[in-house]
Amino acid sequence: MGPGEGRLDVARVRGLFPGLSDGLVHADGPAGSLLPENVVLAVAQAMRVPVADRGGAFPASARAEGLLASARTAVADLVGGVSGGVVLGPDTARLTWTLARALARTWRPGDEVVVSRLDHDANVRPWVELAVRAGVGVRWAEVDIETGELPDWQYDELLGPRTRLVAVTAASSAIGTRPDVAAIARRAHAVGALVFVDATHAAAHDLLDLRALGADFLAVAADMWCGPHVGAVVADPALLVELEPEKLAPVPDRVPDRFESGGHAFELLAGVPAAVEHLASLSEDACGTRRERLETSMAAVAAYERGLFDWLDQALRAMRHVQVIGSAPLTTPALSFTVAGMRPRQVAHELSRRGICAWDGDLYARELFDALGVNEEGGAVQLGLMHYNTAEEVGYLIDAVAALRPR
Ligand SMILES: Cc1ncc(COP(=O)(O)O)c(C=O)c1O
């Protein structure tokens, strides 16, 4: 075992998840993962004691401050940021809108933004809508239809002196493709553009580093990595200071607070450090600071998931009645497929009948699936693996897909 590597004992890990007692195969992770018991307990505990809003002189309010501060620090550790740059909110889509509205105030007619056809709609629509309102041009990075890749060389053409923002995903939850975000960010920064990276899906499968990715803004959502429904956008506090979001007058003007108009779900925030702690302790070999433990554990997660996913991916590709979308060499453990003669919803029903939880439809990869033409047929079926899935389950998934036949 090399440095940073670690082992993942899946039997122990599965024991942490009360939700697995339903006996189903949870292959629906790309749209939200199961919750481990420590997260459930942390949320319950925050509901057992009085927790008030922020800003009061009494203990229940101090508790709220503490929950918020711990959640910020945990997210900062997860993505290599600083807690003063962690904006928290209900989900990444709404936070992206918030940041997009703040950034759009700095745009001038004739400026440009670059979005990608690979992205989840949460990292497309806010930019497109606000660009249209501000008279700003929208340029599209296209996906290679055959491979599902997002070639970074095309950004040489797409970027120019008026580019203000590049929005790109760290990984597609629909087809797993992981673009070379660092290469795209280098190009964007060379023309003075900011880079907004949607790491909502990627963060569950690899330890991310804001700076290494070149992300000026990085969006994550705890419900993708075993936490509650809490979203975060992480940035350098010095950059946040330059932005003027829409806010209620009494909301503090300091950052990151000024981006958080409205109340927080403090009980849920309590689950965020618990979820990061869950990730950090997945490998029994993990030691050191939380970030160091995350490094070891997430390396173990990546290696474990890769082994299972390669098997699933190759087996599905070998089936004549199955069409797996894309073939990018660098992916997360998520894929989408269609079945000859069956609508995706029909496939999802069949899988559900066999005890398999799988999403179907456009998976919010609206632009991608429109470009591929699969939306006309009801989209695709998605299978995604998490660190709690097993080889036995993958074998079962393969058999279930192999047995699918049009009725
Ligand atoms: C890649 C990606 N981006 C964004 C989102 C939206 O996340 P949220 O539900 O937190 O708005 C999702 C949700 O599945 C996603 O998979």
CSV table of C-alpha atoms and ligand atoms in Angstrom, one decimal:
chain,number,residue,atom,x,y,z
A,1,MET,CA,0.0,0.0,0.0
A,2,GLY,CA,1.5,3.4,-1.0
A,3,PRO,CA,1.2,6.7,0.9
A,4,GLY,CA,-2.3,8.1,0.9
A,5,GLU,CA,-3.9,4.7,0.1
A,6,GLY,CA,-6.1,2.9,2.5
A,7,ARG,CA,-8.4,0.0,2.8
A,8,LEU,CA,-12.2,0.1,2.7
A,9,ASP,CA,-13.9,-2.6,4.7
A,10,VAL,CA,-17.3,-2.6,2.9
A,11,ALA,CA,-19.0,-4.9,5.5
A,12,ARG,CA,-18.1,-2.5,8.3
A,13,VAL,CA,-19.2,0.5,6.1
A,14,ARG,CA,-22.5,-1.0,5.3
A,15,GLY,CA,-23.2,-1.5,9.0
A,16,LEU,CA,-23.1,2.3,9.3
A,17,PHE,CA,-26.1,2.8,7.1
A,18,PRO,CA,-29.6,2.1,8.7
A,19,GLY,CA,-31.2,2.7,5.3
A,20,LEU,CA,-29.6,-0.4,3.9
A,21,SER,CA,-31.9,-2.5,6.0
A,22,ASP,CA,-34.5,-2.1,3.3
A,23,GLY,CA,-32.7,-4.8,1.4
A,24,LEU,CA,-32.8,-2.9,-1.9
A,25,VAL,CA,-29.8,-2.3,-4.2
A,26,HIS,CA,-29.2,1.5,-4.0
A,27,ALA,CA,-27.8,2.4,-7.4
A,28,ASP,CA,-29.4,5.9,-7.2
A,29,GLY,CA,-26.4,7.6,-5.5
A,30,PRO,CA,-25.7,10.2,-8.2
A,31,ALA,CA,-29.0,11.9,-7.2
A,32,GLY,CA,-28.4,11.6,-3.5
A,33,SER,CA,-26.8,9.1,-1.2
A,34,LEU,CA,-27.9,7.2,1.9
A,35,LEU,CA,-27.3,8.6,5.4
A,36,PRO,CA,-25.0,6.9,7.9
A,37,GLU,CA,-26.1,6.7,11.5
A,38,ASN,CA,-23.7,9.3,12.8
A,39,VAL,CA,-25.3,11.9,10.5
A,40,VAL,CA,-28.8,10.8,11.6
A,41,LEU,CA,-27.7,11.2,15.3
A,42,ALA,CA,-26.0,14.5,14.8
A,43,VAL,CA,-29.2,15.9,13.2
A,44,ALA,CA,-31.4,14.4,15.8
A,45,GLN,CA,-29.2,15.8,18.6
A,46,ALA,CA,-29.5,19.3,17.1
A,47,MET,CA,-33.3,18.9,17.3
A,48,ARG,CA,-33.3,17.7,20.9
A,49,VAL,CA,-31.6,20.8,22.3
A,50,PRO,CA,-32.9,24.3,21.8
A,51,VAL,CA,-31.4,25.9,18.7
A,52,ALA,CA,-32.5,29.4,17.9
A,53,ASP,CA,-31.6,31.8,15.1
A,54,ARG,CA,-28.2,33.6,15.0
A,55,GLY,CA,-27.4,36.8,16.7
A,56,GLY,CA,-29.1,36.4,20.1
A,57,ALA,CA,-27.5,36.8,23.5
A,58,PHE,CA,-28.7,33.4,24.8
A,59,PRO,CA,-27.3,29.8,24.6
A,60,ALA,CA,-29.7,28.5,21.9
A,61,SER,CA,-28.5,31.2,19.6
A,62,ALA,CA,-24.8,30.6,20.4
A,63,ARG,CA,-25.5,26.9,19.5
A,64,ALA,CA,-26.8,28.0,16.1
A,65,GLU,CA,-23.5,29.9,15.5
A,66,GLY,CA,-21.5,26.9,16.5
A,67,LEU,CA,-23.4,24.6,14.1
A,68,LEU,CA,-22.9,27.0,11.3
A,69,ALA,CA,-19.2,27.5,12.1
A,70,SER,CA,-18.6,23.7,12.3
A,71,ALA,CA,-20.4,23.1,9.0
A,72,ARG,CA,-18.3,25.8,7.2
A,73,THR,CA,-15.0,24.3,8.6
A,74,ALA,CA,-16.0,20.8,7.5
A,75,VAL,CA,-16.9,21.8,4.0
A,76,ALA,CA,-13.6,23.8,3.8
A,77,ASP,CA,-11.7,20.7,4.8
A,78,LEU,CA,-13.5,18.6,2.2
A,79,VAL,CA,-12.6,20.9,-0.7
A,80,GLY,CA,-9.3,22.4,0.4
A,81,GLY,CA,-10.9,25.9,1.1
A,82,VAL,CA,-11.1,28.2,4.1
A,83,SER,CA,-14.2,28.4,6.3
A,84,GLY,CA,-14.5,32.1,5.7
A,85,GLY,CA,-15.2,31.3,2.0
A,86,VAL,CA,-17.9,28.7,2.5
A,87,VAL,CA,-21.4,30.0,1.6
A,88,LEU,CA,-24.1,27.6,2.9
A,89,GLY,CA,-27.7,27.1,1.7
A,90,PRO,CA,-30.4,24.6,0.9
A,91,ASP,CA,-28.9,23.2,-2.3
A,92,THR,CA,-26.4,23.9,-5.0
A,93,ALA,CA,-29.0,25.0,-7.6
A,94,ARG,CA,-30.3,27.8,-5.4
A,95,LEU,CA,-26.8,28.9,-4.3
A,96,THR,CA,-25.7,29.0,-8.0
A,97,TRP,CA,-28.6,31.3,-8.7
A,98,THR,CA,-27.5,33.5,-5.8
A,99,LEU,CA,-23.9,33.7,-7.0
A,100,ALA,CA,-25.0,34.1,-10.6
A,101,ARG,CA,-27.2,37.1,-9.7
A,102,ALA,CA,-24.3,38.7,-7.7
A,103,LEU,CA,-21.9,38.1,-10.6
A,104,ALA,CA,-24.3,39.3,-13.2
A,105,ARG,CA,-24.4,42.7,-11.5
A,106,THR,CA,-20.8,43.1,-12.7
A,107,TRP,CA,-21.5,42.1,-16.3
A,108,ARG,CA,-21.9,44.6,-19.1
A,109,PRO,CA,-23.7,44.2,-22.4
A,110,GLY,CA,-21.4,42.5,-24.9
A,111,ASP,CA,-19.6,40.5,-22.2
A,112,GLU,CA,-19.7,36.7,-22.6
A,113,VAL,CA,-20.2,33.6,-20.4
A,114,VAL,CA,-19.2,30.1,-21.4
A,115,VAL,CA,-21.4,27.2,-20.3
A,116,SER,CA,-21.1,23.5,-21.2
A,117,ARG,CA,-23.5,21.0,-22.8
A,118,LEU,CA,-22.2,18.4,-20.3
A,119,ASP,CA,-23.4,20.2,-17.2
A,120,HIS,CA,-26.4,19.5,-14.9
A,121,ASP,CA,-29.0,22.2,-15.6
A,122,ALA,CA,-28.1,23.7,-12.1
A,123,ASN,CA,-24.9,25.0,-13.6
A,124,VAL,CA,-26.4,26.0,-17.0
A,125,ARG,CA,-29.8,27.7,-16.5
A,126,PRO,CA,-28.8,30.4,-13.9
A,127,TRP,CA,-25.9,31.6,-16.2
A,128,VAL,CA,-28.0,31.5,-19.4
A,129,GLU,CA,-31.0,33.3,-17.9
A,130,LEU,CA,-29.0,36.0,-16.3
A,131,ALA,CA,-26.8,36.4,-19.4
A,132,VAL,CA,-29.9,37.0,-21.5
A,133,ARG,CA,-31.3,39.5,-19.0
A,134,ALA,CA,-27.9,41.4,-18.9
A,135,GLY,CA,-27.4,41.4,-22.7
A,136,VAL,CA,-24.4,39.1,-22.3
A,137,GLY,CA,-23.5,36.5,-24.9
A,138,VAL,CA,-23.7,32.8,-24.1
A,139,ARG,CA,-21.2,30.5,-25.7
A,140,TRP,CA,-21.4,26.7,-25.5
A,141,ALA,CA,-18.7,24.1,-24.9
A,142,GLU,CA,-19.9,21.0,-26.8
A,143,VAL,CA,-19.6,17.4,-25.8
A,144,ASP,CA,-18.1,14.8,-28.2
A,145,ILE,CA,-21.2,12.9,-29.0
A,146,GLU,CA,-19.4,9.6,-29.4
A,147,THR,CA,-17.3,9.6,-26.3
A,148,GLY,CA,-19.2,11.9,-24.0
A,149,GLU,CA,-16.0,13.9,-23.4
A,150,LEU,CA,-15.8,17.7,-23.0
A,151,PRO,CA,-12.6,18.5,-25.0
A,152,ASP,CA,-10.7,21.3,-23.3
A,153,TRP,CA,-9.0,22.5,-26.5
A,154,GLN,CA,-12.4,24.0,-27.7
A,155,TYR,CA,-12.1,26.6,-24.9
A,156,ASP,CA,-9.3,28.3,-27.0
A,157,GLU,CA,-12.0,29.2,-29.4
A,158,LEU,CA,-14.7,29.9,-26.9
A,159,LEU,CA,-12.8,32.3,-24.7
A,160,GLY,CA,-12.0,35.9,-25.5
A,161,PRO,CA,-11.3,39.3,-23.8
A,162,ARG,CA,-15.0,39.8,-23.0
A,163,THR,CA,-15.4,36.3,-21.3
A,164,ARG,CA,-16.5,37.0,-17.7
A,165,LEU,CA,-17.3,33.5,-16.5
A,166,VAL,CA,-16.8,29.9,-17.4
A,167,ALA,CA,-19.2,27.4,-15.8
A,168,VAL,CA,-18.2,23.8,-16.0
A,169,THR,CA,-18.8,20.5,-14.2
A,170,ALA,CA,-16.1,18.6,-12.3
A,171,ALA,CA,-18.1,15.4,-13.3
A,172,SER,CA,-21.3,14.7,-15.0
A,173,SER,CA,-23.7,12.8,-12.7
A,174,ALA,CA,-25.5,11.5,-15.8
A,175,ILE,CA,-22.7,9.9,-17.7
A,176,GLY,CA,-19.7,10.2,-15.3
A,177,THR,CA,-17.4,12.1,-17.6
A,178,ARG,CA,-14.7,14.1,-15.7
A,179,PRO,CA,-13.5,17.0,-17.8
A,180,ASP,CA,-10.0,18.4,-17.3
A,181,VAL,CA,-11.2,21.3,-15.2
A,182,ALA,CA,-7.7,22.5,-14.4
A,183,ALA,CA,-6.9,22.8,-18.1
A,184,ILE,CA,-10.1,24.7,-18.7
A,185,ALA,CA,-9.5,27.0,-15.7
A,186,ARG,CA,-6.0,27.8,-16.9
A,187,ARG,CA,-7.4,28.9,-20.2
A,188,ALA,CA,-10.2,30.9,-18.6
A,189,HIS,CA,-7.9,32.7,-16.1
A,190,ALA,CA,-5.5,33.6,-19.0
A,191,VAL,CA,-8.3,35.8,-20.4
A,192,GLY,CA,-9.3,37.1,-16.9
A,193,ALA,CA,-12.6,35.0,-16.6
A,194,LEU,CA,-13.8,33.5,-13.4
A,195,VAL,CA,-14.5,29.8,-13.2
A,196,PHE,CA,-17.5,28.3,-11.5
A,197,VAL,CA,-17.1,24.5,-11.0
A,198,ASP,CA,-20.1,22.2,-10.2
A,199,ALA,CA,-18.5,19.5,-8.0
A,200,THR,CA,-21.9,18.3,-6.7
A,201,HIS,CA,-21.4,14.8,-8.1
A,202,ALA,CA,-17.5,14.7,-8.2
A,203,ALA,CA,-17.1,15.4,-4.5
A,204,ALA,CA,-18.6,12.0,-3.5
A,205,HIS,CA,-15.9,10.1,-5.4
A,206,ASP,CA,-12.6,11.9,-5.1
A,207,LEU,CA,-11.0,14.4,-2.7
A,208,LEU,CA,-11.2,17.7,-4.4
A,209,ASP,CA,-8.9,20.7,-4.1
A,210,LEU,CA,-10.2,24.1,-5.0
A,211,ARG,CA,-6.9,25.5,-6.0
A,212,ALA,CA,-5.6,22.4,-7.9
A,213,LEU,CA,-8.9,22.6,-9.9
A,214,GLY,CA,-8.4,26.3,-10.5
A,215,ALA,CA,-12.0,26.9,-9.3
A,216,ASP,CA,-12.9,30.4,-8.3
A,217,PHE,CA,-16.2,29.0,-7.0
A,218,LEU,CA,-16.8,25.3,-6.2
A,219,ALA,CA,-20.4,24.0,-5.6
A,220,VAL,CA,-21.0,20.9,-3.5
A,221,ALA,CA,-24.0,19.3,-1.8
A,222,ALA,CA,-23.8,17.3,1.3
A,223,ASP,CA,-26.7,15.0,0.3
A,224,MET,CA,-24.4,13.6,-2.4
A,225,TRP,CA,-21.8,12.4,0.1
A,226,CYS,CA,-23.9,11.0,2.9
A,227,GLY,CA,-25.0,14.2,4.5
A,228,PRO,CA,-28.3,16.1,4.8
A,229,HIS,CA,-29.8,18.4,2.1
A,230,VAL,CA,-27.3,21.3,2.5
A,231,GLY,CA,-25.5,23.0,-0.4
A,232,ALA,CA,-22.3,25.0,-0.4
A,233,VAL,CA,-20.4,27.2,-2.7
A,234,VAL,CA,-16.8,27.7,-1.7
A,235,ALA,CA,-14.6,30.6,-2.9
A,236,ASP,CA,-11.7,32.7,-1.7
A,237,PRO,CA,-13.2,35.2,0.8
A,238,ALA,CA,-11.3,38.0,-1.0
A,239,LEU,CA,-13.3,37.2,-4.1
A,240,LEU,CA,-16.6,37.1,-2.2
A,241,VAL,CA,-15.9,40.5,-0.7
A,242,GLU,CA,-15.9,42.0,-4.2
A,243,LEU,CA,-19.5,40.8,-4.9
A,244,GLU,CA,-22.8,42.4,-3.9
A,245,PRO,CA,-25.5,39.7,-3.6
A,246,GLU,CA,-29.1,40.5,-3.2
A,247,LYS,CA,-29.7,40.6,0.5
A,248,LEU,CA,-32.0,41.7,3.3
A,249,ALA,CA,-30.8,44.9,5.0
A,250,PRO,CA,-30.3,43.4,8.5
A,251,VAL,CA,-28.2,40.4,7.1
A,252,PRO,CA,-24.6,41.1,8.1
A,253,ASP,CA,-22.5,42.6,5.4
A,254,ARG,CA,-19.5,40.4,6.1
A,255,VAL,CA,-18.6,37.4,4.0
A,256,PRO,CA,-19.7,34.7,3.6
A,257,ASP,CA,-22.8,35.7,5.6
A,258,ARG,CA,-24.0,38.3,3.1
A,259,PHE,CA,-24.7,35.5,0.6
A,260,GLU,CA,-27.0,33.8,3.1
A,261,SER,CA,-30.2,35.9,3.2
A,262,GLY,CA,-32.9,34.0,5.0
A,263,GLY,CA,-32.6,31.5,7.8
A,264,HIS,CA,-30.4,28.4,7.9
A,265,ALA,CA,-31.7,24.8,8.6
A,266,PHE,CA,-29.4,24.6,11.6
A,267,GLU,CA,-30.5,21.0,12.4
A,268,LEU,CA,-29.4,19.9,9.0
A,269,LEU,CA,-26.1,21.9,9.3
A,270,ALA,CA,-25.4,19.6,12.3
A,271,GLY,CA,-25.2,16.7,9.9
A,272,VAL,CA,-22.6,18.3,7.6
A,273,PRO,CA,-19.5,17.8,9.9
A,274,ALA,CA,-20.8,14.4,10.7
A,275,ALA,CA,-20.9,13.5,7.0
A,276,VAL,CA,-17.4,14.8,6.4
A,277,GLU,CA,-16.3,12.8,9.5
A,278,HIS,CA,-18.0,9.7,7.9
A,279,LEU,CA,-16.0,10.2,4.7
A,280,ALA,CA,-12.8,10.9,6.7
A,281,SER,CA,-13.1,7.6,8.6
A,282,LEU,CA,-14.0,5.3,5.8
A,283,SER,CA,-10.5,3.9,5.7
A,284,GLU,CA,-9.2,2.3,8.8
A,285,ASP,CA,-5.7,3.4,7.8
A,286,ALA,CA,-6.7,7.0,7.9
A,287,CYS,CA,-4.8,9.2,10.5
A,288,GLY,CA,-3.7,12.8,11.0
A,289,THR,CA,-5.7,15.9,10.4
A,290,ARG,CA,-9.3,15.7,9.0
A,291,ARG,CA,-8.0,16.7,5.6
A,292,GLU,CA,-5.2,14.0,5.8
A,293,ARG,CA,-7.8,11.4,6.9
A,294,LEU,CA,-10.0,12.5,4.0
A,295,GLU,CA,-7.0,12.0,1.6
A,296,THR,CA,-6.5,8.4,2.7
A,297,SER,CA,-10.2,7.5,2.9
A,298,MET,CA,-11.2,9.1,-0.4
A,299,ALA,CA,-8.3,7.4,-2.1
A,300,ALA,CA,-9.6,4.1,-0.7
A,301,VAL,CA,-13.1,5.0,-1.9
A,302,ALA,CA,-11.9,5.8,-5.4
A,303,ALA,CA,-10.0,2.6,-5.7
A,304,TYR,CA,-12.9,0.5,-4.3
A,305,GLU,CA,-15.5,2.1,-6.5
A,306,ARG,CA,-13.3,1.9,-9.6
A,307,GLY,CA,-13.0,-1.8,-9.2
A,308,LEU,CA,-16.7,-2.4,-9.0
A,309,PHE,CA,-17.6,0.2,-11.6
A,310,ASP,CA,-15.2,-1.2,-14.3
A,311,TRP,CA,-16.9,-4.5,-14.0
A,312,LEU,CA,-20.4,-3.0,-14.2
A,313,ASP,CA,-19.4,-0.8,-17.1
A,314,GLN,CA,-17.8,-3.5,-19.2
A,315,ALA,CA,-20.5,-6.0,-18.5
A,316,LEU,CA,-23.3,-3.6,-19.7
A,317,ARG,CA,-21.3,-2.6,-22.8
A,318,ALA,CA,-21.0,-6.2,-23.8
A,319,MET,CA,-24.8,-6.6,-23.9
A,320,ARG,CA,-26.3,-6.3,-27.3
A,321,HIS,CA,-29.6,-4.9,-26.1
A,322,VAL,CA,-27.9,-2.2,-24.0
A,323,GLN,CA,-26.4,1.1,-25.2
A,324,VAL,CA,-24.2,2.8,-22.6
A,325,ILE,CA,-23.9,6.5,-23.3
A,326,GLY,CA,-20.4,7.8,-23.8
A,327,SER,CA,-17.0,6.2,-23.4
A,328,ALA,CA,-14.8,8.8,-21.7
A,329,PRO,CA,-11.7,7.3,-20.2
A,330,LEU,CA,-12.0,9.4,-17.0
A,331,THR,CA,-15.3,9.0,-15.2
A,332,THR,CA,-16.9,8.7,-11.8
A,333,PRO,CA,-18.7,5.4,-11.0
A,334,ALA,CA,-21.9,6.5,-12.8
A,335,LEU,CA,-23.3,5.7,-16.2
A,336,SER,CA,-26.5,6.0,-18.2
A,337,PHE,CA,-27.8,3.5,-20.7
A,338,THR,CA,-30.8,2.8,-22.9
A,339,VAL,CA,-32.3,-0.6,-23.7
A,340,ALA,CA,-33.5,-1.5,-27.2
A,341,GLY,CA,-37.2,-1.5,-27.4
A,342,MET,CA,-37.9,-0.3,-23.9
A,343,ARG,CA,-38.6,3.2,-22.5
A,344,PRO,CA,-36.3,4.2,-19.7
A,345,ARG,CA,-39.2,4.4,-17.3
A,346,GLN,CA,-40.2,0.9,-18.2
A,347,VAL,CA,-36.6,-0.2,-17.5
A,348,ALA,CA,-36.6,1.6,-14.2
A,349,HIS,CA,-39.9,-0.1,-13.2
A,350,GLU,CA,-38.5,-3.5,-14.1
A,351,LEU,CA,-35.3,-2.8,-12.1
A,352,SER,CA,-37.4,-1.6,-9.2
A,353,ARG,CA,-39.5,-4.8,-9.4
A,354,ARG,CA,-36.2,-6.6,-8.8
A,355,GLY,CA,-35.3,-4.5,-5.8
A,356,ILE,CA,-33.0,-2.0,-7.6
A,357,CYS,CA,-33.3,1.7,-7.1
A,358,ALA,CA,-32.3,3.5,-10.3
A,359,TRP,CA,-33.2,6.9,-11.8
A,360,ASP,CA,-34.5,7.5,-15.3
A,361,GLY,CA,-35.3,10.5,-17.5
A,362,ASP,CA,-33.2,13.4,-18.5
A,363,LEU,CA,-31.4,13.3,-15.1
A,364,TYR,CA,-31.3,17.2,-15.4
A,365,ALA,CA,-28.6,16.7,-18.0
A,366,ARG,CA,-31.1,18.4,-20.3
A,367,GLU,CA,-28.7,19.9,-22.7
A,368,LEU,CA,-26.6,16.8,-23.0
A,369,PHE,CA,-29.5,14.4,-23.6
A,370,ASP,CA,-31.1,16.8,-26.0
A,371,ALA,CA,-27.8,16.9,-28.0
A,372,LEU,CA,-27.6,13.1,-27.9
A,373,GLY,CA,-31.3,12.8,-28.9
A,374,VAL,CA,-32.2,10.5,-26.1
A,375,ASN,CA,-34.8,12.8,-24.5
A,376,GLU,CA,-37.1,12.1,-27.4
A,377,GLU,CA,-37.2,8.5,-26.1
A,378,GLY,CA,-37.7,9.4,-22.4
A,379,GLY,CA,-34.0,10.0,-21.6
A,380,ALA,CA,-31.9,7.2,-20.1
A,381,VAL,CA,-31.5,4.9,-17.1
A,382,GLN,CA,-28.8,5.8,-14.6
A,383,LEU,CA,-26.8,3.5,-12.4
A,384,GLY,CA,-24.3,4.9,-9.9
A,385,LEU,CA,-22.2,3.3,-7.3
A,386,MET,CA,-21.3,4.6,-3.8
A,387,HIS,CA,-18.8,3.3,-1.3
A,388,TYR,CA,-21.6,1.2,0.4
A,389,ASN,CA,-22.3,-0.8,-2.8
A,390,THR,CA,-20.9,-4.3,-3.0
A,391,ALA,CA,-19.6,-6.7,-5.6
A,392,GLU,CA,-22.6,-8.9,-4.9
A,393,GLU,CA,-24.9,-6.0,-5.7
A,394,VAL,CA,-23.0,-5.3,-8.9
A,395,GLY,CA,-23.3,-8.9,-10.0
A,396,TYR,CA,-27.0,-8.7,-9.3
A,397,LEU,CA,-27.3,-5.4,-11.3
A,398,ILE,CA,-25.6,-7.0,-14.2
A,399,ASP,CA,-27.9,-10.0,-14.2
A,400,ALA,CA,-30.9,-7.8,-13.8
A,401,VAL,CA,-30.0,-5.6,-16.8
A,402,ALA,CA,-29.1,-8.7,-18.8
A,403,ALA,CA,-32.5,-10.1,-18.2
A,404,LEU,CA,-34.3,-7.0,-19.5
A,405,ARG,CA,-36.5,-7.8,-22.5
A,406,PRO,CA,-39.2,-5.7,-24.2
A,407,ARG,CA,-42.6,-7.0,-23.3
B,1,LIG,C1,-23.9,17.3,-11.1
B,1,LIG,C2,-25.0,17.9,-10.3
B,1,LIG,N1,-25.1,19.3,-10.2
B,1,LIG,C3,-26.0,19.9,-9.5
B,1,LIG,C4,-27.0,19.2,-8.9
B,1,LIG,C5,-28.1,19.9,-8.2
B,1,LIG,O1,-27.9,19.7,-6.8
B,1,LIG,P1,-29.0,20.3,-5.8
B,1,LIG,O2,-30.1,19.4,-5.7
B,1,LIG,O3,-28.2,20.5,-4.5
B,1,LIG,O4,-29.4,21.7,-6.3
B,1,LIG,C6,-27.0,17.8,-9.0
B,1,LIG,C7,-28.1,17.0,-8.4
B,1,LIG,O5,-28.2,15.8,-8.6
B,1,LIG,C8,-26.0,17.2,-9.7
B,1,LIG,O6,-25.9,15.8,-9.8
